[in-house]
Tab-separated table of C-alpha atoms in Angstrom:
chain	number	residue	atom	x	y	z
A	13	UNK	CA	4.326	15.070	4.443
A	14	UNK	CA	7.125	13.971	2.075
A	15	UNK	CA	6.582	13.885	-1.672
A	16	UNK	CA	5.356	10.551	-3.047
A	17	UNK	CA	4.994	8.813	-6.397
A	18	UNK	CA	2.095	6.531	-7.274
A	19	UNK	CA	1.481	4.112	-10.127
A	20	UNK	CA	-2.048	3.682	-11.539
A	21	UNK	CA	-3.133	0.403	-13.144
A	22	UNK	CA	-6.402	-0.662	-14.743
A	23	UNK	CA	-8.184	-3.754	-13.437
A	24	UNK	CA	-11.413	-5.497	-14.409
A	25	UNK	CA	-13.190	-7.588	-11.791
A	26	UNK	CA	-16.120	-9.915	-12.407
A	27	UNK	CA	-18.887	-11.402	-10.284
A	28	UNK	CA	-22.050	-13.366	-10.947
A	29	UNK	CA	-23.745	-11.466	-8.090
A	30	UNK	CA	-23.112	-7.692	-8.288
A	31	UNK	CA	-20.945	-4.805	-9.442
A	32	UNK	CA	-19.829	-4.247	-5.854
A	33	UNK	CA	-18.504	-7.794	-5.605
A	34	UNK	CA	-16.865	-7.479	-9.011
A	35	UNK	CA	-14.966	-4.382	-7.850
A	36	UNK	CA	-14.052	-5.986	-4.532
A	37	UNK	CA	-12.772	-9.108	-6.314
A	38	UNK	CA	-10.426	-7.006	-8.457
A	39	UNK	CA	-8.986	-5.166	-5.445
A	40	UNK	CA	-8.647	-8.336	-3.348
A	41	UNK	CA	-6.740	-10.112	-6.124
A	42	UNK	CA	-4.463	-7.110	-6.705
A	43	UNK	CA	-3.706	-6.926	-2.978
A	44	UNK	CA	-2.236	-10.438	-3.132
A	45	UNK	CA	0.697	-9.280	-5.281
A	46	UNK	CA	0.839	-5.484	-4.855
A	47	UNK	CA	1.671	-3.619	-1.674
A	48	UNK	CA	0.540	-0.239	-0.443
A	49	UNK	CA	-2.677	0.030	-2.469
A	50	UNK	CA	-4.124	3.510	-1.991
A	51	UNK	CA	-7.208	4.298	-4.081
A	52	UNK	CA	-9.567	2.292	-6.281
A	53	UNK	CA	-11.733	4.352	-8.627
A	54	UNK	CA	-14.591	2.656	-10.482
A	55	UNK	CA	-14.494	4.010	-14.039
A	56	UNK	CA	-16.955	1.734	-15.842
A	57	UNK	CA	-19.646	-0.811	-15.043
A	58	UNK	CA	-21.033	-3.298	-17.535
A	59	UNK	CA	-22.593	-6.756	-17.775
A	60	UNK	CA	-22.002	-9.855	-19.841
A	61	UNK	CA	-25.248	-11.181	-21.304
A	62	UNK	CA	-26.227	-14.575	-22.673
A	63	UNK	CA	-27.946	-15.084	-26.049
A	64	UNK	CA	-31.362	-14.398	-24.472
A	65	UNK	CA	-30.281	-11.157	-22.815
A	66	UNK	CA	-30.000	-12.649	-19.317
A	67	UNK	CA	-27.189	-11.294	-17.133
A	68	UNK	CA	-24.354	-13.798	-16.857
A	69	UNK	CA	-21.923	-11.641	-14.891
A	70	UNK	CA	-21.232	-8.104	-13.705
A	71	UNK	CA	-17.960	-6.371	-14.572
A	72	UNK	CA	-16.311	-3.401	-12.913
A	73	UNK	CA	-13.365	-1.582	-14.477
A	74	UNK	CA	-11.183	0.171	-11.902
A	75	UNK	CA	-8.159	2.425	-11.780
A	76	UNK	CA	-6.114	1.358	-8.764
A	77	UNK	CA	-3.151	3.280	-7.408
A	78	UNK	CA	-0.291	2.077	-5.267
A	79	UNK	CA	2.744	3.824	-3.852
A	80	UNK	CA	6.190	3.171	-5.292
A	81	UNK	CA	8.501	1.800	-2.626
A	82	UNK	CA	11.060	4.298	-1.452
A	83	UNK	CA	8.972	7.310	-2.469
């Protein structure tokens, strides 16, 4: 296997339904403009709350890697 170089970026996805959908939303959006995505690592999960403490949305912070072209 030849040597490769990868770039890692941080993304935050949101969903009103779940953390899983929040993470999937982030990856799906990134895939629209980035090629050769390799790994998505969930590094933090949190929620946005309203004034009464009710969950408004779920957020997933991810580190996503993609391969540099030509490497």
